[in-house]
Short mmCIF file of C-alpha atoms and ligand atoms in Angstrom, two decimals:
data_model
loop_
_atom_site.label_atom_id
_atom_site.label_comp_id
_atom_site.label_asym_id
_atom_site.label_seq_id
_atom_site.Cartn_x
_atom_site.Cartn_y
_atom_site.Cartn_z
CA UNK A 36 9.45 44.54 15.31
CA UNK A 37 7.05 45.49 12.90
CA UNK A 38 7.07 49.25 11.92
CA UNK A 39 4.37 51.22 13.33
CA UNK A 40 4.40 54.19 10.45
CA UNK A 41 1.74 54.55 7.80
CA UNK A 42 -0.25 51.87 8.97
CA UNK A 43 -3.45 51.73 6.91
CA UNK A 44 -7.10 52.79 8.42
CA UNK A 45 -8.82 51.07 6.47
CA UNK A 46 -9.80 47.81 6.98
CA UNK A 47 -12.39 45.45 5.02
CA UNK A 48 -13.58 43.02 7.42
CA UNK A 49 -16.34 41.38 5.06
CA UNK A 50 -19.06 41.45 6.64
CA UNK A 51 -20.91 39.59 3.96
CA UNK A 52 -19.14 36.95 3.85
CA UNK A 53 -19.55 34.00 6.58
CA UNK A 54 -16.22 32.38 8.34
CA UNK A 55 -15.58 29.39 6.31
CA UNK A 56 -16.42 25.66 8.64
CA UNK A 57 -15.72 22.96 6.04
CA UNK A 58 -16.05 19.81 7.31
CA UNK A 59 -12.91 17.49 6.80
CA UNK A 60 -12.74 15.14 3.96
CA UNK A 61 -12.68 11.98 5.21
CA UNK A 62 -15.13 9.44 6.53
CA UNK A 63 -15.32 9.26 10.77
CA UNK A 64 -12.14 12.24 10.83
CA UNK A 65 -14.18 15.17 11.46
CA UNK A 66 -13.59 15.35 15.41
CA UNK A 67 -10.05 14.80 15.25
CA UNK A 68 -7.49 17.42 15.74
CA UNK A 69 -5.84 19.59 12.95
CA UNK A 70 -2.40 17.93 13.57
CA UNK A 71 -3.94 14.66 13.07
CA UNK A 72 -5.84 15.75 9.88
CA UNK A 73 -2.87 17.41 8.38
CA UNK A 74 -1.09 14.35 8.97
CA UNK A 75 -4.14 12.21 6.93
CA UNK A 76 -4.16 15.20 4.42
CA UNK A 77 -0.45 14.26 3.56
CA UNK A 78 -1.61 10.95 3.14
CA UNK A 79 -4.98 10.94 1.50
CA UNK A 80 -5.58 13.54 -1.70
CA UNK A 81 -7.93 15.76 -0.27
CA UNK A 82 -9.52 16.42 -4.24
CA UNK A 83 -10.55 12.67 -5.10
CA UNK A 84 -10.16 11.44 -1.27
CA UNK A 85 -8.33 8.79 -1.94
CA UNK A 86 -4.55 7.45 -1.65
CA UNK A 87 -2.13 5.15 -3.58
CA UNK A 88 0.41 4.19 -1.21
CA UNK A 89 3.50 1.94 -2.05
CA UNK A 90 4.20 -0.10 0.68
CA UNK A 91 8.12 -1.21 0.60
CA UNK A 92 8.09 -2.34 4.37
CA UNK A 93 8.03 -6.49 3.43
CA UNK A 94 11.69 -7.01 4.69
CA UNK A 95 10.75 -6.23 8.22
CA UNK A 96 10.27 -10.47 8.30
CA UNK A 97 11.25 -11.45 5.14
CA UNK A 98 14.47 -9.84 4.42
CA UNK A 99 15.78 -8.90 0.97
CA UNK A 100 12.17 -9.95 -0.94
CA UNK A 101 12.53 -9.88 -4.87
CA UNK A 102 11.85 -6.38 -6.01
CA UNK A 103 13.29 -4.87 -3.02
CA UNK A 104 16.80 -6.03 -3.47
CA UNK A 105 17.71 -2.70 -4.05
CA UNK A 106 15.64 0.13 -2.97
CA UNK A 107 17.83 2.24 -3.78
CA UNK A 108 17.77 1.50 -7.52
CA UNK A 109 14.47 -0.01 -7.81
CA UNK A 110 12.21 2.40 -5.55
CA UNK A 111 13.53 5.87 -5.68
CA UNK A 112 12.60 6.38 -9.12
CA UNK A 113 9.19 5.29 -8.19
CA UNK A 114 8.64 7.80 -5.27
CA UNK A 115 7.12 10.96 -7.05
CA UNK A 116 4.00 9.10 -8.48
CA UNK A 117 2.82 7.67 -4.96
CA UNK A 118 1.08 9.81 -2.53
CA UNK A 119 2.34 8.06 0.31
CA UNK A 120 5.53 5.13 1.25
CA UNK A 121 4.66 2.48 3.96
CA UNK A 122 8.52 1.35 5.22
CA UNK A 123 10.74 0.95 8.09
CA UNK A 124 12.21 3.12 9.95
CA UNK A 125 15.61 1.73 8.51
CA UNK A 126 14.73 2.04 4.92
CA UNK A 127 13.42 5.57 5.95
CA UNK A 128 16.60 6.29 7.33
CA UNK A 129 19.27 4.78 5.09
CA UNK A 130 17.74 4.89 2.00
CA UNK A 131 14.39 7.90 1.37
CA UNK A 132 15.59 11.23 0.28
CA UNK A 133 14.79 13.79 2.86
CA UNK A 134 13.58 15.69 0.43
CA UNK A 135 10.45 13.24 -0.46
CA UNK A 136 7.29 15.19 0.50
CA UNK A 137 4.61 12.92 0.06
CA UNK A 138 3.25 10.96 3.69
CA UNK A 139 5.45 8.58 5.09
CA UNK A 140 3.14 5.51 6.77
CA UNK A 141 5.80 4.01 9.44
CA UNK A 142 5.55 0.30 9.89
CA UNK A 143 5.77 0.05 14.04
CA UNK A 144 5.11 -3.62 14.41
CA UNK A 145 7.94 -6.29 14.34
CA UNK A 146 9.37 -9.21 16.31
CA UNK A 147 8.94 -12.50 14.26
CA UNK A 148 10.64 -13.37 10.87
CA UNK A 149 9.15 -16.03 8.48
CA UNK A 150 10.67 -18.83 11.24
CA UNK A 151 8.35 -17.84 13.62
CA UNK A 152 4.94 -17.44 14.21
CA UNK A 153 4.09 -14.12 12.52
CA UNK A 154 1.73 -12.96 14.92
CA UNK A 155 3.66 -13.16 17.81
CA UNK A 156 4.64 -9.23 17.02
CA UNK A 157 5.46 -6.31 19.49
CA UNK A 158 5.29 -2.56 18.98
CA UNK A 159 9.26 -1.78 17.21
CA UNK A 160 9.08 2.01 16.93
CA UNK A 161 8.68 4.73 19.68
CA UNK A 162 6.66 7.69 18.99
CA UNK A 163 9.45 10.50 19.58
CA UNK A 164 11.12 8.71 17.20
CA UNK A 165 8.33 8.74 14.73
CA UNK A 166 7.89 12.76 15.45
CA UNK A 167 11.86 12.88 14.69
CA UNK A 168 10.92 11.04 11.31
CA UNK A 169 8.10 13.46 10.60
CA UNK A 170 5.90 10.67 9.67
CA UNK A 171 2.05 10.67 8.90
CA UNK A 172 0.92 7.38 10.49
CA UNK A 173 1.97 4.90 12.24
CA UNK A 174 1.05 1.20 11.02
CA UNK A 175 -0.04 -1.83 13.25
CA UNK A 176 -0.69 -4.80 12.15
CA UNK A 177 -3.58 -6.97 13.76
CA UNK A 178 -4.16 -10.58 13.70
CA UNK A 179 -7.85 -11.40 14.78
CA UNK A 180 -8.38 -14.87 15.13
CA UNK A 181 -4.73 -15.75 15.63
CA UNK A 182 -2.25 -16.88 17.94
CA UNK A 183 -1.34 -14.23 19.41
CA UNK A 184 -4.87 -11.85 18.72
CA UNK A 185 -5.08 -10.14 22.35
CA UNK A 186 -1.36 -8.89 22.34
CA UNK A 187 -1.48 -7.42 18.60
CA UNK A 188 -4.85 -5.43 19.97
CA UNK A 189 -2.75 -4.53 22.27
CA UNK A 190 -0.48 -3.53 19.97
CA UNK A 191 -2.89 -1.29 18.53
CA UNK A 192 -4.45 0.43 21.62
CA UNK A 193 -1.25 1.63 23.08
CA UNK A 194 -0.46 2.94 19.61
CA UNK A 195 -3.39 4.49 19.59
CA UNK A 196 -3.45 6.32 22.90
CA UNK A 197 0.05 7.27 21.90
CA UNK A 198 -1.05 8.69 18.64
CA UNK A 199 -4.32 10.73 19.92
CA UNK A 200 -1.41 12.21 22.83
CA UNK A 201 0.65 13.41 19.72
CA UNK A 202 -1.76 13.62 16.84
CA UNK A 203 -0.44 10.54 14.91
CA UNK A 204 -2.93 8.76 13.19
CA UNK A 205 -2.47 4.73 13.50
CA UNK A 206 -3.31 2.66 10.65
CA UNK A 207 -5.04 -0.97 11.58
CA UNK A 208 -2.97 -3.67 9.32
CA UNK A 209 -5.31 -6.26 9.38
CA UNK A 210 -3.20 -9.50 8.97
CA UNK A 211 -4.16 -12.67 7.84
CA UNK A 212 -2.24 -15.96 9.27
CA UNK A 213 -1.86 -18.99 6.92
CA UNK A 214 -5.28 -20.80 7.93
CA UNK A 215 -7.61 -18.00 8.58
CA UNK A 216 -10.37 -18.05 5.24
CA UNK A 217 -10.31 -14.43 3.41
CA UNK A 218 -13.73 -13.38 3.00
CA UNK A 219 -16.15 -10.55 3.90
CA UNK A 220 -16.78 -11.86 7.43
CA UNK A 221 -13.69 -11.74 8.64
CA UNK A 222 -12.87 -8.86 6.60
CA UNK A 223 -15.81 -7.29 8.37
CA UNK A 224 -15.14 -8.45 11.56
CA UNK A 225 -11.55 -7.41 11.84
CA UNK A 226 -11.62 -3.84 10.03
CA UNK A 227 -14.95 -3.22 12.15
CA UNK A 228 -12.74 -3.97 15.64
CA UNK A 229 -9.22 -1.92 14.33
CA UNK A 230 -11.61 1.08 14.21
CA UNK A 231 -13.85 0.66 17.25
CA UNK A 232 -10.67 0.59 19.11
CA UNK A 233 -9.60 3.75 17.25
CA UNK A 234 -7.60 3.08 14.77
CA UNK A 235 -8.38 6.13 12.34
CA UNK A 236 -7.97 4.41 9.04
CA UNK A 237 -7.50 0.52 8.08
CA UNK A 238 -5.48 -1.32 5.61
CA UNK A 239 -7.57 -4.93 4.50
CA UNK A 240 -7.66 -7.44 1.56
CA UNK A 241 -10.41 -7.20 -1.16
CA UNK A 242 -12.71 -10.05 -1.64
CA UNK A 243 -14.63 -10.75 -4.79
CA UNK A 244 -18.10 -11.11 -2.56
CA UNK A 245 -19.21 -8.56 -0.66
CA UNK A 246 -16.50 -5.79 -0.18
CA UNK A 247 -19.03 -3.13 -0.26
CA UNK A 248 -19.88 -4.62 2.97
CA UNK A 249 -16.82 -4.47 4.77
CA UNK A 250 -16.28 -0.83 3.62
CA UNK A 251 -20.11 0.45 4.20
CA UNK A 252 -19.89 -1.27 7.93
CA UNK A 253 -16.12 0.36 9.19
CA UNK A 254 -16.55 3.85 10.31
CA UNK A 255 -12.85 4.65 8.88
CA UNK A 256 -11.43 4.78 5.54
CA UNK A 257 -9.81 1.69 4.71
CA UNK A 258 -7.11 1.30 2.05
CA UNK A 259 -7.14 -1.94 0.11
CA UNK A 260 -3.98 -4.39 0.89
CA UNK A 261 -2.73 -5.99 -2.52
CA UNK A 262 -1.37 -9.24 -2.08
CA UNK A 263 0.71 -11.52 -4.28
CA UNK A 264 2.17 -10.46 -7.84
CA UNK A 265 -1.38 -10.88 -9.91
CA UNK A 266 -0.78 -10.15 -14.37
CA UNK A 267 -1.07 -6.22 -14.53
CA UNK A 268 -4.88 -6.26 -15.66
CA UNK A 269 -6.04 -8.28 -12.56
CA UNK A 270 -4.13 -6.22 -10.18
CA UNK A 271 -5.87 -3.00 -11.59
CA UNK A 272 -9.03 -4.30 -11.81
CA UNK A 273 -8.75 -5.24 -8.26
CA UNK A 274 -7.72 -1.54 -7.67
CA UNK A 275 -10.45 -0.19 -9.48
CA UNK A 276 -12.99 -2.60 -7.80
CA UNK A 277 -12.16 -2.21 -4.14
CA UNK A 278 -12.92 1.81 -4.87
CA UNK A 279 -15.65 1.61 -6.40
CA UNK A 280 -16.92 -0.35 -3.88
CA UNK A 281 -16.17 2.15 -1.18
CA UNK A 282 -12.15 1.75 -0.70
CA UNK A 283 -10.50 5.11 -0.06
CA UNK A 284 -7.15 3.64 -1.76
CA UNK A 285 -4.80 0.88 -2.12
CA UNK A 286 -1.76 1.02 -0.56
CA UNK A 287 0.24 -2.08 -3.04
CA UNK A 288 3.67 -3.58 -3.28
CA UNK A 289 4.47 -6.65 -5.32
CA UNK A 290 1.62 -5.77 -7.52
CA UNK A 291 3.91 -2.17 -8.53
CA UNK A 292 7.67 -3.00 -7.45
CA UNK A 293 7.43 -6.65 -8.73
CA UNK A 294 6.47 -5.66 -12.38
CA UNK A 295 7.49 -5.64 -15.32
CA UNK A 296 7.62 -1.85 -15.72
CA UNK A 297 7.46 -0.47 -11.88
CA UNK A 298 6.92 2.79 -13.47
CA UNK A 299 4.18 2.39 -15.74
CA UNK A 300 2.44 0.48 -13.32
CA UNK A 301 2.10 2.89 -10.66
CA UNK A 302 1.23 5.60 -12.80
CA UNK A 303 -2.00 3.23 -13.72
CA UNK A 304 -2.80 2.36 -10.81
CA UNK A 305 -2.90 6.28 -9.71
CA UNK A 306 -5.37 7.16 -12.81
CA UNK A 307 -7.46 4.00 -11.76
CA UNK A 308 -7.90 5.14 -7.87
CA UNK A 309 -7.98 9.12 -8.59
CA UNK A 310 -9.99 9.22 -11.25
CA UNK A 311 -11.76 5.70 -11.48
CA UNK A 312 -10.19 5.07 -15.05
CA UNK A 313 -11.58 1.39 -15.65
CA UNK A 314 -9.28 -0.90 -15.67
CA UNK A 315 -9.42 -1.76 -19.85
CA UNK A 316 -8.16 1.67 -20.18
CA UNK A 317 -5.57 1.65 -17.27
CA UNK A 318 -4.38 -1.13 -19.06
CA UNK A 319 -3.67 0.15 -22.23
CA UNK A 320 -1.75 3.06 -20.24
CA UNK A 321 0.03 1.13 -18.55
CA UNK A 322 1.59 -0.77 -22.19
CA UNK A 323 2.06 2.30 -23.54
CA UNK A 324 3.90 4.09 -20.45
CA UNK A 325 5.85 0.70 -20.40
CA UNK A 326 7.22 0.74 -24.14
CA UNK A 327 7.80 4.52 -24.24
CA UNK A 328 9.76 3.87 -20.66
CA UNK A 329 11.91 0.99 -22.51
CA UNK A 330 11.99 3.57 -25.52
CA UNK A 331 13.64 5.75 -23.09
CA UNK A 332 16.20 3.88 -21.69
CA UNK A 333 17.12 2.24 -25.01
CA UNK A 334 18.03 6.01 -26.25
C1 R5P B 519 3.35 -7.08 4.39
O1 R5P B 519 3.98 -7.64 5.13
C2 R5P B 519 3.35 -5.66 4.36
O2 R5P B 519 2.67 -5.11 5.43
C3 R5P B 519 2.88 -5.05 3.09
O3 R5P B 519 2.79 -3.68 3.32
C4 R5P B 519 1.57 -5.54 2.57
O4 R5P B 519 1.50 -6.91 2.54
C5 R5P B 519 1.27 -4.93 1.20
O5 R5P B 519 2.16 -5.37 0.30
P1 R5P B 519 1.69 -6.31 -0.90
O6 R5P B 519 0.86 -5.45 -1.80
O7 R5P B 519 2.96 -6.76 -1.55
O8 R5P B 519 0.92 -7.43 -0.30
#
């Protein structure tokens, strides 16, 4: 118990100054609850409002992809210059240091592998197990238009409901199946259903007509997706397009753990997204980060 002697009279209760009601940083999270905005806060950099997250999670139906041989070896050393790691719960487990701070976004959809047909996914992770994990968010991935579109909504809702019970935020993985055409329509009309049915942020492809459109017309951040290994100027001009037309982040794999200089690259990409470096200049960064890193392990 606290002692009671010499407790001070005086009090300053300033009077002048009114109780602080900031509204939260980021677009359609205002009514949520603290839990689920501290979770978002681990996730999204409450200065620029915006997030590079690495996501590792590929072998959940492709196994062993190149790049991700090894976590281990190849990812660890990549972990303090991401603000957030989108995995498994058995990469999480076996592999992540408890000690990594940043947000962990936990893939929690699963089922098919490359054999199969993809969208013919379940929900693969409980929420008590999440809480054990201490994770941030909880991905689903959704495959409008496909096969089997009702049962990943489905997917989603449940996660959802789960996740407002808790105050785990779900992330909407908008998938894309082998036919379906990328462009902003779809891009529109799939980000635009994750958040109506409540998904509090959403992860989408960029498209080189239109973006702005898909951004301006979902209520929710969404991160940008990053697709297949591009050379190291595309991918961060895609980066810096997709947020400066309205993306709150990228959340890449290939595009970082499949190049040359891992390292290098996701320090660029962090200066593009945080600080809207253009790409030209991320560029040149990233060479330079890349020869003193090979400078480094030379010596
Ligand atoms: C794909 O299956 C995963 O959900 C990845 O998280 C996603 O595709 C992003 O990775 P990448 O930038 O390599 O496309």
């Amino acid at each position: 118990m606290a002692d009671l002697d010499n407790l001070k009279d005086t009090k300053d209760y300033h009077f002048d100054i009114p109780a602080r009601n900031e509204a939260f940083f980021l677009k359609g999270a205002g009514a949520l609850d603290w839990g689920m905005q501290n979770r978002l806060a681990r996730i999204f950099n409450p200065r620029s409002g915006r997030t590079v997250m690495l996501a590792i999670d590929h072998g959940y139906f492709l196994g062993p992809t190149s790049g991700l041989e090894r976590i281990d070896v190849n990812i660890v050393p990549l972990l303090p210059y991401c603000d957030a790691l989108m995995l498994t719960r058995g990469i999480l487990r076996t592999t992540v240091p408890p000690a990594f701070k940043h947000g962990v976004v936990m893939r929690a959809t699963g089922g098919p592998s490359i054999r199969k047909e993809l969208s013919n996914e379940l929900l693969a992770v409980g929420m008590e197990d999440a809480l054990r994990m201490n994770v941030s968010a909880m991905a689903v991935q959704v495959y409008i238009g496909g096969e089997y579109e009702t049962q990943t909504v489905n997917n989603m809702t449940r996660m959802v409901d789960m996740g407002n019970r808790y105050g785990m935020p779900t992330l909407g993985v908008t998938a894309v199946g082998k036919d379906m055409v990328r462009d902003a329509q779809y891009f529109r009309l799939a980000t635009r259903i994750c958040a109506e049915l409540g998904a509090q942020f959403v992860k989408t492809y960029h498209v080189a007509e239109g973006f702005e459109t898909v951004t301006a017309s979902c209520p929710v951040p969404i991160v940008m997706a990053g697709g297949k290994k591009l050379p190291a100027i595309d991918a961060l001009t895609m980066a810096y397009r997709a947020v400066s037309e309205g993306a709150a982040g990228v959340d890449m794999g290939r595009n970082i753990f499949q190049s040359e200089a891992p390292v290098a690259m996701i320090q660029a990409v962090q200066k593009v997204v945080h600080e809207l470096m253009k790409p030209e200049h991320a560029f040149e960064l990233y060479r330079t980060l890349k020869e003193e890193q090979k400078a480094t392990v030379v010596a």
